[in-house]
Amino acid sequence: MFRQLFDSASSTYSYLVASRHGGEALIIDPVLEKVDRYLQLLRELDLHLVKSVDTHLHADHMTGSAALRDRTHCITVMGEQTKADIVSMRVAEGDKIEIEGMSLEVLYTPGHTDDSYCFLMDDRVFTGDTLLIRGTGRTDFQNGDARAQYDSIFNKLLKLPEETLVYPAHDYKGDTVSTIGEERRFNPRLQVASADEYVELMGKLSLANPKMMDVAVPANMHIGLHQDEIARKGWALSVDDALLALGRRDTAFVDLRERSEREKHGAILGSLHAPYAALEENIAQGGMLHELAEATGKTILFYCAYGERSAMAVQAAQQAGIAAARHISGGLDAWRKASGPVVK
Ligand SMILES: [Fe+2]
């Protein structure tokens, strides 16, 4: 299932993808003002939103990712270079963004910004603002770099098969889709003989800043879930307190991350693996974590990458009647910074 959605105020395309009716869905570059529309469409198509992905930190519109997380408990995903305060999951070149029945390959394509990514899905590539239809994303702010963009486009995107469909994050002329071969031949910005020529071309553009820039950039940098509310309820452990609980028999550490994140970044020694995607069944009556808490009286100590999934999990577990649910503030990121032991 594939839907290309348009926000006319910012000329932004957002993409909703899923492998089947009734299954998991993912959205790319949602726009804040359109969140109600997405939620309605998800209901109509009987889809369960599990990931909201931004190709980069946008300057021309506010991302809908945080609102979607708050309303659906999906997880937010951005590249590891992002300046956004908290995203649930950060990805890098070569990673995969997976949902039920589907997988997006992550391509790091800096240039428009230093946190710009493209996502390859079978016959199509979501190019963000790296490659537009008959254009390319500007490179004159947010650590943009025309030379890096030349490299991203010529040495990554144009190396994809000619027939690969190109779905950009914006179009200002009404085009909806192109192909790699078409852009190679007809995109005026790509008719250059060298990186130097491309840099010169981009340097001459002198564009006005986007209208929304002063509002959108700071807003898009502060999209993290307010973990302090969880802490006020007494459901959060600082890394220091979590370190003291390590190895104690009264605490079960529970890792909510995906297998690929565990393999890449390691995990806390002795922690159980219960991925966030299966949280609901694990915390329900009869579920693994519910039974563990009830049978042993142990504190269920959730953690994830940055503390966002675990903050949502602790709230859900409390609602499901697991009074001994807690989480580690700041997640494995904070744990590592405090030199907490990690095993691969
Ligand atoms: Fe952009």
mmCIF file of C-alpha atoms in Angstrom, residues 11 21 74 90 118 191 232:
data_model
loop_
_atom_site.group_PDB
_atom_site.id
_atom_site.type_symbol
_atom_site.label_atom_id
_atom_site.label_comp_id
_atom_site.label_asym_id
_atom_site.label_seq_id
_atom_site.Cartn_x
_atom_site.Cartn_y
_atom_site.Cartn_z
ATOM 1 C CA SER A 11 4.386 21.925 -1.126
ATOM 2 C CA HIS A 21 -4.566 -3.792 5.149
ATOM 3 C CA CYS A 74 4.609 5.171 17.059
ATOM 4 C CA ARG A 90 18.492 7.029 14.947
ATOM 5 C CA CYS A 118 17.233 8.934 1.362
ATOM 6 C CA GLN A 191 24.051 18.543 -16.486
ATOM 7 C CA ARG A 232 7.634 13.467 38.168
#
